[in-house]
Structure formats: C-alpha cells, structure tokens
Short mmCIF file of C-alpha atoms and ligand atoms in Angstrom, two decimals:
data_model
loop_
_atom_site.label_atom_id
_atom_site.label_comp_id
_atom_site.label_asym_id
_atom_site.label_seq_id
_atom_site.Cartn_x
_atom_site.Cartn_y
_atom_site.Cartn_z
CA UNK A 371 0.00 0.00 0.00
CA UNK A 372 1.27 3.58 -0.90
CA UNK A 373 1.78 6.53 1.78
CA UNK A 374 -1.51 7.93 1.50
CA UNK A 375 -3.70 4.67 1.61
CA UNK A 376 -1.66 3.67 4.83
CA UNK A 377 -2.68 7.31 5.89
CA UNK A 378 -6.05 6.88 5.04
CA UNK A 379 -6.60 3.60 6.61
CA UNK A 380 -5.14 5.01 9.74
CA UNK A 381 -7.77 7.82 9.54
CA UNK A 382 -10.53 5.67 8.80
CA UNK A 383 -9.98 3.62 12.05
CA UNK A 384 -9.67 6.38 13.81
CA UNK A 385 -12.13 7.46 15.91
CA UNK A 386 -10.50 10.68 17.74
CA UNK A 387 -7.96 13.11 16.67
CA UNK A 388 -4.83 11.13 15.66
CA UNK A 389 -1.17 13.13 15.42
CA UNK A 390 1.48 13.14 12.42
CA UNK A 391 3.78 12.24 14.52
CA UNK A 392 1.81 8.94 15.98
CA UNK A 393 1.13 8.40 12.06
CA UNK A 394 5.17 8.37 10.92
CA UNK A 395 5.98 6.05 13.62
CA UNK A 396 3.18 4.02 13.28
CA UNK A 397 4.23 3.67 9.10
CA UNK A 398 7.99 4.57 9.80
CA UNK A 399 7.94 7.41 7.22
CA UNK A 400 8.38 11.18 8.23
CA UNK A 401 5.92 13.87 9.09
CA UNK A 402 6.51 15.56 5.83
CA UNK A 403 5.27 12.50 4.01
CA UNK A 404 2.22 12.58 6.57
CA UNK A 405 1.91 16.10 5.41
CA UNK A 406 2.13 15.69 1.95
CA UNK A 407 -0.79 12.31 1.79
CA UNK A 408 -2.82 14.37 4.11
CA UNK A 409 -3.04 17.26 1.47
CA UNK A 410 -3.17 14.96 -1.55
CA UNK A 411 -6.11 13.40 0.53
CA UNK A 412 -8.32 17.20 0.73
CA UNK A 413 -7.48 17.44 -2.70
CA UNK A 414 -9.10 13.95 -3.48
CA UNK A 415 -12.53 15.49 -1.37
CA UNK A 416 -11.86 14.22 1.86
CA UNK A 417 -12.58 16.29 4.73
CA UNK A 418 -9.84 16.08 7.60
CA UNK A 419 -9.57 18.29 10.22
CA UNK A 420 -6.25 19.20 11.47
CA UNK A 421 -5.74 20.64 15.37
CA UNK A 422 -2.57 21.99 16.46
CA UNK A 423 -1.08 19.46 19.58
CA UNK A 424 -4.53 16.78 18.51
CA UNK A 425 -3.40 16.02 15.05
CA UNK A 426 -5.86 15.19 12.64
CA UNK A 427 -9.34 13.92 12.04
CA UNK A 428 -11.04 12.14 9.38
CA UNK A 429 -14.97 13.79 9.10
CA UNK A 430 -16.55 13.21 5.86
CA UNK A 431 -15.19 10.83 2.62
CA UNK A 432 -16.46 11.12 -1.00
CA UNK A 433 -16.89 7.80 -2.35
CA UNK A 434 -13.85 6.73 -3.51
CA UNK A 435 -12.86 3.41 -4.53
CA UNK A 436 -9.06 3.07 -3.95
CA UNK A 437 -6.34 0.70 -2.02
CA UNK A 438 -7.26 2.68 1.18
CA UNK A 439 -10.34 2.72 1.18
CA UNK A 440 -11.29 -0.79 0.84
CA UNK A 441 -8.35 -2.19 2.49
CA UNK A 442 -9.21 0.23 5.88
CA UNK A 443 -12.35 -2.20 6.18
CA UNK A 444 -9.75 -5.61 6.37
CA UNK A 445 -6.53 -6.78 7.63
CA UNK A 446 -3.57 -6.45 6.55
CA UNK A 447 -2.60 -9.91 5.67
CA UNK A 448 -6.31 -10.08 3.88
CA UNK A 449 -5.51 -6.60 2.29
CA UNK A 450 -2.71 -8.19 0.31
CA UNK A 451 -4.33 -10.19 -2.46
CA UNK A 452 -6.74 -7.21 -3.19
CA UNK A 453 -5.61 -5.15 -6.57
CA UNK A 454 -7.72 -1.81 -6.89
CA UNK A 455 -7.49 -0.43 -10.22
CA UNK A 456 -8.70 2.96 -11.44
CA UNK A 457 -9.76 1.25 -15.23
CA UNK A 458 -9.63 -2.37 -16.84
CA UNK A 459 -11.20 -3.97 -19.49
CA UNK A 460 -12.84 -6.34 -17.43
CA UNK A 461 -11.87 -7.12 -14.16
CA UNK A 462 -12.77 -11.05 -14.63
CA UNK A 463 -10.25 -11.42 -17.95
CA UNK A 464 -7.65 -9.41 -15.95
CA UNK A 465 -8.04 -11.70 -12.89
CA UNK A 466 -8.04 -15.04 -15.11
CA UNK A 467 -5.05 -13.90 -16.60
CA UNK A 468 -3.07 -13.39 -13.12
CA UNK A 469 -4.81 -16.66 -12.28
CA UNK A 470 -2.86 -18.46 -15.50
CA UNK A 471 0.03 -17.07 -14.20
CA UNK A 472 -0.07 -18.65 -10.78
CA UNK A 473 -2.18 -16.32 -9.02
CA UNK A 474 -3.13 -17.27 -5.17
CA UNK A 475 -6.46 -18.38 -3.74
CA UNK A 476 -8.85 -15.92 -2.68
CA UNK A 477 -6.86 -12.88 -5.19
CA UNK A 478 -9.57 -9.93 -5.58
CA UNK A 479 -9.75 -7.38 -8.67
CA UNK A 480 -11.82 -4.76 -8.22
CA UNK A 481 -12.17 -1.52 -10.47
CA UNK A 482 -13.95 2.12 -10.11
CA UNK A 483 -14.83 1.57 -13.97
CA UNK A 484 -14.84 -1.24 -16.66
CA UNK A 485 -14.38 -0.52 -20.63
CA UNK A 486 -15.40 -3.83 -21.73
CA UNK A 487 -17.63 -5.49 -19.00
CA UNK A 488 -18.52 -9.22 -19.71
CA UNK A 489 -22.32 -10.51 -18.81
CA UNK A 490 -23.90 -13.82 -19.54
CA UNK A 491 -24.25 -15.26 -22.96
CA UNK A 492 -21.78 -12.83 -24.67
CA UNK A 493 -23.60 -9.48 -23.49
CA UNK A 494 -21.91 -6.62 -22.60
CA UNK A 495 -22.21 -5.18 -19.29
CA UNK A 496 -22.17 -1.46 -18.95
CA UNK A 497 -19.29 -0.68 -16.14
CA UNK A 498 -19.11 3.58 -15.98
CA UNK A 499 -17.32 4.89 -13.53
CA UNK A 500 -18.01 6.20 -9.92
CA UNK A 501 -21.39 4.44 -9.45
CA UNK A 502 -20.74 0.57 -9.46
CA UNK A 503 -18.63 -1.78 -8.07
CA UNK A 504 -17.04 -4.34 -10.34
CA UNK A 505 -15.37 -7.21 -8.40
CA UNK A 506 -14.03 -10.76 -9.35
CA UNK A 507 -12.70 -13.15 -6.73
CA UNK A 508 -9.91 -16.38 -7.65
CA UNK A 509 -11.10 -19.55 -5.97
CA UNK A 510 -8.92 -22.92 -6.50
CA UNK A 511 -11.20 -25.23 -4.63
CA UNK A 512 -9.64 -28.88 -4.71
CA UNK A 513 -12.52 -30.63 -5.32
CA UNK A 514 -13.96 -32.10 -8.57
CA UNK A 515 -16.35 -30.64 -11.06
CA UNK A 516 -19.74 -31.80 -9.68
CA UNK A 517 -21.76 -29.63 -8.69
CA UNK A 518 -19.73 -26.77 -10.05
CA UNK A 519 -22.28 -24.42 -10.92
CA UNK A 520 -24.03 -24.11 -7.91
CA UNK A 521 -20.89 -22.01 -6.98
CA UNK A 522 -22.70 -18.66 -8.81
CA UNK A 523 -26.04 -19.59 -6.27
CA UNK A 524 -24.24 -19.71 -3.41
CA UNK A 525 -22.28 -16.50 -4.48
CA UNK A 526 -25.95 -15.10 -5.17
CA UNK A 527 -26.48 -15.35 -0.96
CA UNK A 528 -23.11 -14.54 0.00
CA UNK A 529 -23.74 -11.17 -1.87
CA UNK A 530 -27.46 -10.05 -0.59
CA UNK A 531 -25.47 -10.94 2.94
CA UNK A 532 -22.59 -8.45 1.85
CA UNK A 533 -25.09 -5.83 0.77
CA UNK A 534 -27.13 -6.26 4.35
CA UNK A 535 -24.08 -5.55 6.57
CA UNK A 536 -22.98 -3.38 4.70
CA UNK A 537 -25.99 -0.87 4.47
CA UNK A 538 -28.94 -3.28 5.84
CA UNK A 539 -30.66 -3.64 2.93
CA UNK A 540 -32.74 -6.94 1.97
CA UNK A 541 -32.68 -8.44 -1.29
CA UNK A 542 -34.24 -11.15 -3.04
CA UNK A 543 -32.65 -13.80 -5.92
CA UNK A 544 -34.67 -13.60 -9.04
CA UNK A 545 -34.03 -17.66 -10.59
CA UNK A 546 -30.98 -18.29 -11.35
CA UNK A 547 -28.60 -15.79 -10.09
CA UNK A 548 -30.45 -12.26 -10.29
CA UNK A 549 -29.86 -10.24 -7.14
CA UNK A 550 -33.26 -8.02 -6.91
CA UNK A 551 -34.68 -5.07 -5.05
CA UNK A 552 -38.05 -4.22 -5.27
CA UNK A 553 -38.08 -6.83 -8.42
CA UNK A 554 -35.76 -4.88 -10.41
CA UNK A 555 -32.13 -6.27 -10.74
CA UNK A 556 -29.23 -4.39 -9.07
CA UNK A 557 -27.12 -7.42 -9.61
CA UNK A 558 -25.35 -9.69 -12.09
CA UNK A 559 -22.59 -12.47 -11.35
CA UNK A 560 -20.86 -14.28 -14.04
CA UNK A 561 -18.33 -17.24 -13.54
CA UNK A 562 -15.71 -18.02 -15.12
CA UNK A 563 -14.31 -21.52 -15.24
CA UNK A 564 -10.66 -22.82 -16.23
CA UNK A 565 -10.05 -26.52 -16.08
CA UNK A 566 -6.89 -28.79 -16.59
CA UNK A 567 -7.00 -30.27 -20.27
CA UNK A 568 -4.87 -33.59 -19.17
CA UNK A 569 -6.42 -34.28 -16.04
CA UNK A 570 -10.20 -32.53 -16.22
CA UNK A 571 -8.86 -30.61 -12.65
CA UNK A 572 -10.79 -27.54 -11.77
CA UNK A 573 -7.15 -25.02 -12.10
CA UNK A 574 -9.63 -21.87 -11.29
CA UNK A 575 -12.68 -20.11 -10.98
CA UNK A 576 -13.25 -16.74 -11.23
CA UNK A 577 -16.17 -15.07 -10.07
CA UNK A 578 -17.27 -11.58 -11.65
CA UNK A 579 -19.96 -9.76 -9.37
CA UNK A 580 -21.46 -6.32 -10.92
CA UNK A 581 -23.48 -4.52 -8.34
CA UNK A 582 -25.21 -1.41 -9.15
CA UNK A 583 -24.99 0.94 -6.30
CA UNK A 584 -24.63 4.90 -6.59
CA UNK A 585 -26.37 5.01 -10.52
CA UNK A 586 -29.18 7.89 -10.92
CA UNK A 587 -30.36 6.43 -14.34
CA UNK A 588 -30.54 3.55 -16.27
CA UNK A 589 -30.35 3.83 -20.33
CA UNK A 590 -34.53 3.26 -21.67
CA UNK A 591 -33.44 -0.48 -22.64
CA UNK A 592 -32.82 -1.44 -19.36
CA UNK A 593 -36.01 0.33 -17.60
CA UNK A 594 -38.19 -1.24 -15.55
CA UNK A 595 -35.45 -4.38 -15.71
CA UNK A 596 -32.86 -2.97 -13.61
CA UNK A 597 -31.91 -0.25 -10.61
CA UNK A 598 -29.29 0.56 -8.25
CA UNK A 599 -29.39 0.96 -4.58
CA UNK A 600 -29.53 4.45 -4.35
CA UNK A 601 -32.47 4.61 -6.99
CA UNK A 602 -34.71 2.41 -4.74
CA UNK A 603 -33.63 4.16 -1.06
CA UNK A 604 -32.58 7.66 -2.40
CA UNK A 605 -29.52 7.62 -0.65
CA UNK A 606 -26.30 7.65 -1.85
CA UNK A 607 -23.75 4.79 -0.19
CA UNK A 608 -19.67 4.49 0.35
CA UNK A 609 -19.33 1.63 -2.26
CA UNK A 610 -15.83 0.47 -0.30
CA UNK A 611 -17.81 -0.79 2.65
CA UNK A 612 -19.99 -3.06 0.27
CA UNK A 613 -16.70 -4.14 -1.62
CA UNK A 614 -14.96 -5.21 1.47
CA UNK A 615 -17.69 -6.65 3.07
CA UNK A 616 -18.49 -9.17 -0.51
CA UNK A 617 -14.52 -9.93 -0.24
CA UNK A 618 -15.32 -11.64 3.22
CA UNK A 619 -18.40 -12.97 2.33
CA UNK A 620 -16.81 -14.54 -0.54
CA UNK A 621 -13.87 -15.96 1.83
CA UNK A 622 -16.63 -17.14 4.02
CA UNK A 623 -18.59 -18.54 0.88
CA UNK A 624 -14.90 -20.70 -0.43
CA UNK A 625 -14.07 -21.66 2.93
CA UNK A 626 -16.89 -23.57 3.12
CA UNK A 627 -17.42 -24.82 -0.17
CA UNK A 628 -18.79 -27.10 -0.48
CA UNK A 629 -19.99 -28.82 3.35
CA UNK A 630 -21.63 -25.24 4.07
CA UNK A 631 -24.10 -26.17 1.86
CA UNK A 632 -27.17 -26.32 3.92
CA UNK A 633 -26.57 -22.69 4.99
CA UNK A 634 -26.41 -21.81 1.21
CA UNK A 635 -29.50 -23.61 0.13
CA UNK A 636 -31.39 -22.51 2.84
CA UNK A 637 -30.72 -19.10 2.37
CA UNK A 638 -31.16 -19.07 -1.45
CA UNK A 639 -34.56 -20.51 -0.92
CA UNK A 640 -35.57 -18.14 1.61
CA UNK A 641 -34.23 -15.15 -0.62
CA UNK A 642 -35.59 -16.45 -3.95
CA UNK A 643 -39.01 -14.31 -4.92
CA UNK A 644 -39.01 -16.77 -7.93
CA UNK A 645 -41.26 -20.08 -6.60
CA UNK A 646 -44.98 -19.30 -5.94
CA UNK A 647 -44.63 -17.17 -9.14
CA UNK A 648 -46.07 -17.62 -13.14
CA UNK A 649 -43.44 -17.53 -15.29
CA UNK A 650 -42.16 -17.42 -19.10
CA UNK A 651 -39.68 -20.16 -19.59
CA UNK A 652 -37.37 -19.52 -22.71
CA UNK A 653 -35.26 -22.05 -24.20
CA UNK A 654 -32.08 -20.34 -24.71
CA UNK A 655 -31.11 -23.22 -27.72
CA UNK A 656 -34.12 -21.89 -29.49
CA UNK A 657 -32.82 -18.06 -29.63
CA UNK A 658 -35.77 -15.85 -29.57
CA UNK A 659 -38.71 -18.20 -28.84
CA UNK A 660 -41.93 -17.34 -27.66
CA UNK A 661 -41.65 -18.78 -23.89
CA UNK A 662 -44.08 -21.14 -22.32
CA UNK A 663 -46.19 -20.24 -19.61
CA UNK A 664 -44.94 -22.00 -16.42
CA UNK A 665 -45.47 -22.11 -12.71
CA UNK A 666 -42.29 -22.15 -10.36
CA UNK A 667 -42.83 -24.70 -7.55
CA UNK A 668 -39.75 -24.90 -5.61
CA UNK A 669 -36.22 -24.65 -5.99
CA UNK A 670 -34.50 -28.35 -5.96
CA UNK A 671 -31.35 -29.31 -3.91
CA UNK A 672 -28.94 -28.60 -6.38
CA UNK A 673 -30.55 -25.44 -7.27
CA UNK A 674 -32.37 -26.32 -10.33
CA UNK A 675 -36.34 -25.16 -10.57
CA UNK A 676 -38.96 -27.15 -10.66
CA UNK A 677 -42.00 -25.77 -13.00
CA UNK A 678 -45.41 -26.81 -13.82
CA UNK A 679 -46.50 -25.89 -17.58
CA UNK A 680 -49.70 -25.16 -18.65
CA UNK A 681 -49.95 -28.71 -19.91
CA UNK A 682 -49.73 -30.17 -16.29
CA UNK A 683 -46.09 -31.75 -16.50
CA UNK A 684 -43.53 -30.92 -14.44
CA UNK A 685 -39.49 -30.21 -15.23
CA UNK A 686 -36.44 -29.66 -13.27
CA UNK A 687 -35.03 -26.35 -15.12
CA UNK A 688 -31.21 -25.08 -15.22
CA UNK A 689 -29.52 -22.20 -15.63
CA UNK A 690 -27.69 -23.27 -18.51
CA UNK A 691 -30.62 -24.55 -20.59
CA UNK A 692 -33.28 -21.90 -19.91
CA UNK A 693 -34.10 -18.36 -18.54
CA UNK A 694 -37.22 -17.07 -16.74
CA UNK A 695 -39.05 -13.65 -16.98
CA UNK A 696 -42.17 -12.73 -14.97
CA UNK A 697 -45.39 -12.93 -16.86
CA UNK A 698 -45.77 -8.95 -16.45
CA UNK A 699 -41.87 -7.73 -15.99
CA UNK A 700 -39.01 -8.47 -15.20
CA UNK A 701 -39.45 -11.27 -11.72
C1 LIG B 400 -24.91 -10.67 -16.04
O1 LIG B 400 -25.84 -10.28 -15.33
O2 LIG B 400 -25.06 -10.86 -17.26
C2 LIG B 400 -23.57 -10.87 -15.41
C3 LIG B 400 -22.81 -9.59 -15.24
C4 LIG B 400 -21.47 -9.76 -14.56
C5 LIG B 400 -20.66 -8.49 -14.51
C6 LIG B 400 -19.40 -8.60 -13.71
S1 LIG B 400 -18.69 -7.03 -13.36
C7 LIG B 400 -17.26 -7.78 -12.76
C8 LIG B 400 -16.94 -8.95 -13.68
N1 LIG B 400 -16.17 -8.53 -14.82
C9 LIG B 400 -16.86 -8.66 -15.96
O3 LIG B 400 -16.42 -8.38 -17.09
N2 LIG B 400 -18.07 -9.16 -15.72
C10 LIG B 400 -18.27 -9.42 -14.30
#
C-alpha cells in the first residue's frame, strides 16, 4: 500500500484526533510525508480536520474506490491479495489472466470503472465509472467438477449478505442468479471456469460480481429491468464498505465450499421471490422463442427449478438450458 492509503486507513480507524507524529511512527515514514498524503487526501474530497497538539481527524469521505479505502475495512494480511485499479477492461479477464500465471487463492480485482464489462451469454455489461462496483474473486477449490455451478447460487447469498451488513438492505434472488430489489435487478454475477485439459482438474474459478450501487439512471433499454441501490432508497452509499464486506463474504462462501451447503440452500430458498410465481420459460437453444407459460414450484437441492407448464407436467429447469421472466416484468 502507498503513503496515502496507509494514511487513510489510519484515519478511517480512527475514531479521535490522531497526530502526524503517531502516524510516521506508526508507518515509519516522516511527518513531511504525513503532510504531503494528508493534502493529496483534501485534494481527493476528503474532509480532515487538522488541530494543532490533537493532530488530525477524518470527518466526511467522498466515495472513492481506492487501495485505502477498501483495504481500511480488512486486515492487513487479507488486504494483500486485493488489486484496486482505477480502469480495466474487465476485471474477470484481468483476474483469469493473473490466475494463469499462478495467481493465489482468494486474489480480488476490483475496479472504479470497466471498458469492456462481460455478462452472460456474450452481453456486454455497462461498467461507468463512480457508481458501481465491479469485483471478481480467484477460488482454486480442490474438489472435482460436480456440482460446479451451484458455486454462482451460493455467491448469489453470500452477496445479498454483503449488501445487508454493509448498508442493511434486503434483497431477493430472481431464478438463477439475479440479485433483486423491489423486483428490479441491481445485480449480475458471471463465472468463469478454467479446467486442466490432461487431467479434467478444476485449475480456477473466477467469479465476476457487478453490483449497481450509486447510478441515478438507467439507459430506456434497461427500464423497468434494472436499478441501483440508491435509486430504490434515495440515498447515496460508500461503495468500499460493500466491496470489502463481498470480499469476506466470498472468503466465508470458499471456505466452506462445499460442506456449508445447507446454509447456502437454505438461504437461497428463503431469498428467492421466484417459486410461488407464473413464469415465461425460454429455451435459450431456441434463440428468440416465444416462452411457455410456467409455474415455479420450488427450488430443488442442487438449485435447479422445478416448473409446472400449462400442460400439467412438471421439469427440473437449469440455468444453462433456460431463462425465466415474470409474466408482467421483469421477476
Ligand atoms: C450478467 O448479469 O449478465 C452478469 C454480469 C457480470 C458483470 C461482472 S462485473 C465484474 C466482472 N467482470 C466482468 O467483465 N463481468 C463481471
């Protein structure tokens, strides 16, 4: 971490004034280097107050996302394996790439802004900068590929837990992976997998989490399908809290893959506003088909949905084969 991040993280923890000089031996720099972050810090929008014989005080922050902000929220040891970058592509291609080249466990990419965000199915994801946060997460889990996929379900929970420490909002999961608030999707996750040709090994996963959070607008496309936090509450929040708090959700979430199961389940099926509901089910094989009307009846232990067509017969659905829409919008 640079000077003024270690400065920052200092004043973050800090509840009462804190001196320069307590700072430079606390970093084992010199005052003038204290001096120095501290201004570059008003310049950036934060509001410090300084006290002659007190020191300085931390009283407002803009919303930055940077080393120091999201590393004040973890340990040191933890804060090592997170890269913060101003501006990538995509923050899942940059992370598989330091994965190919041996990157550890639990290694975290986040950025303020993306210039070629990847969704599902080839889509682009819109990424601009200063609203969202963009964040994919390494896991080398030694186990085999079965049940693989429930990985992005399980990451579903582990974020609407993130987003209610962080703030204490509740969320639902729109089937499969959809992160909702008031129906409307603040949330996409794709994963990435990367799998040893001669032995069939899982070598990584990387898991790409979008979450809208400080956006005032959504382009007309995408009305009345999607939101952001701040839309639905009217408040504006400090998106390095919510990005720290998903990093230890998400070392929570590959710690216990996969014996925590029952938690995960559990909590998906509490969370998901998708059973009970009617339905369009669309074949994504068939391209742009019509749908058939369906009626979710529960969510099954690996996470597949069972529906009831109009016909009377039943089917176990899966992400990979089909997606849902409400019958009048989006959930
Ligand atoms: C979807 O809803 O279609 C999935 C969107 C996933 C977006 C995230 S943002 C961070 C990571 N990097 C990417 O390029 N995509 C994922």
């Amino acid at each position: 971490m640079n000077t003024k991040d270690s400065v920052l993280k200092i004043l973050i923890n800090s509840e009462e004034y804190i001196s320069g000089e307590g700072m430079s031996k606390a970093l084992g720099i010199s005052r003038a280097a204290i001096n120095t972050a501290v201004k570059v810090l008003k310049t950036q929008g934060y509001e410090i107050d300084s006290v002659t014989n007190k020191g300085y005080k931390l009283l407002n922050s803009p919303d930055i996302l940077s080393t120091g902000e999201i590393c004040a929220y973890l340990s040191d040891t933890r804060a090592q394996d997170v890269i913060v970058l101003d501006s990538v592509d995509s923050t899942n291609d940059y992370l598989k790439d330091l994965a190919s080249k041996g990157a550890s466990k639990g290694t975290v990419v986040i950025a303020d802004q993306q210039t070629k965000g990847k969704g599902r199915r080839g889509r682009a994801f819109a990424s601009p900068s200063g609203c969202g946060i963009y964040l994919s997460y390494l896991m080398r889990p030694d186990t085999g590929l079965e049940n693989i996929s429930e990985i992005t379900s399980w990451t579903a929970v582990a974020i609407t837990d993130a987003i209610k420490k962080a703030y204490g909002i509740d969320t639902n999961i729109k089937w499969v992976n959809d992160i909702l608030l008031d129906k409307l999707k603040i949330c996409g996750i794709l994963t990435e997998l990367s799998i040893e040709g001669e032995t069939g090994r899982i070598d990584s996963i990387v898991i790409g989490i979008g979450i809208n959070v400080n956006e005032d607008s959504f382009p007309k496309e995408l009305q009345g399908i999607a939101t952001s936090l701040a839309i639905q509450t009217k408040t504006k929040y400090r998106r390095a809290i919510l990005a720290a708090k998903l990093i230890e959700e998400l070392d929570r979430l590959a710690a216990g893959w996969p014996s925590a199961k029952e938690y995960y389940l559990g909590s998906y099926k509490a969370k998901n506003i998708t059973t009970g509901r009617k339905l369009k089910v669309f074949r994504i094989m068939d391209g742009e088909d019509e749908g058939r009307d369906a009626e979710a009846i529960d969510i099954n232990p690996d996470f597949s949905l069972k529906v009831r067509f109009t016909d009377g017969t039943t089917e176990d659905l899966t992400g990979g084969e089909v997606r849902v829409r409400g019958i009048s919008g989006y959930a």
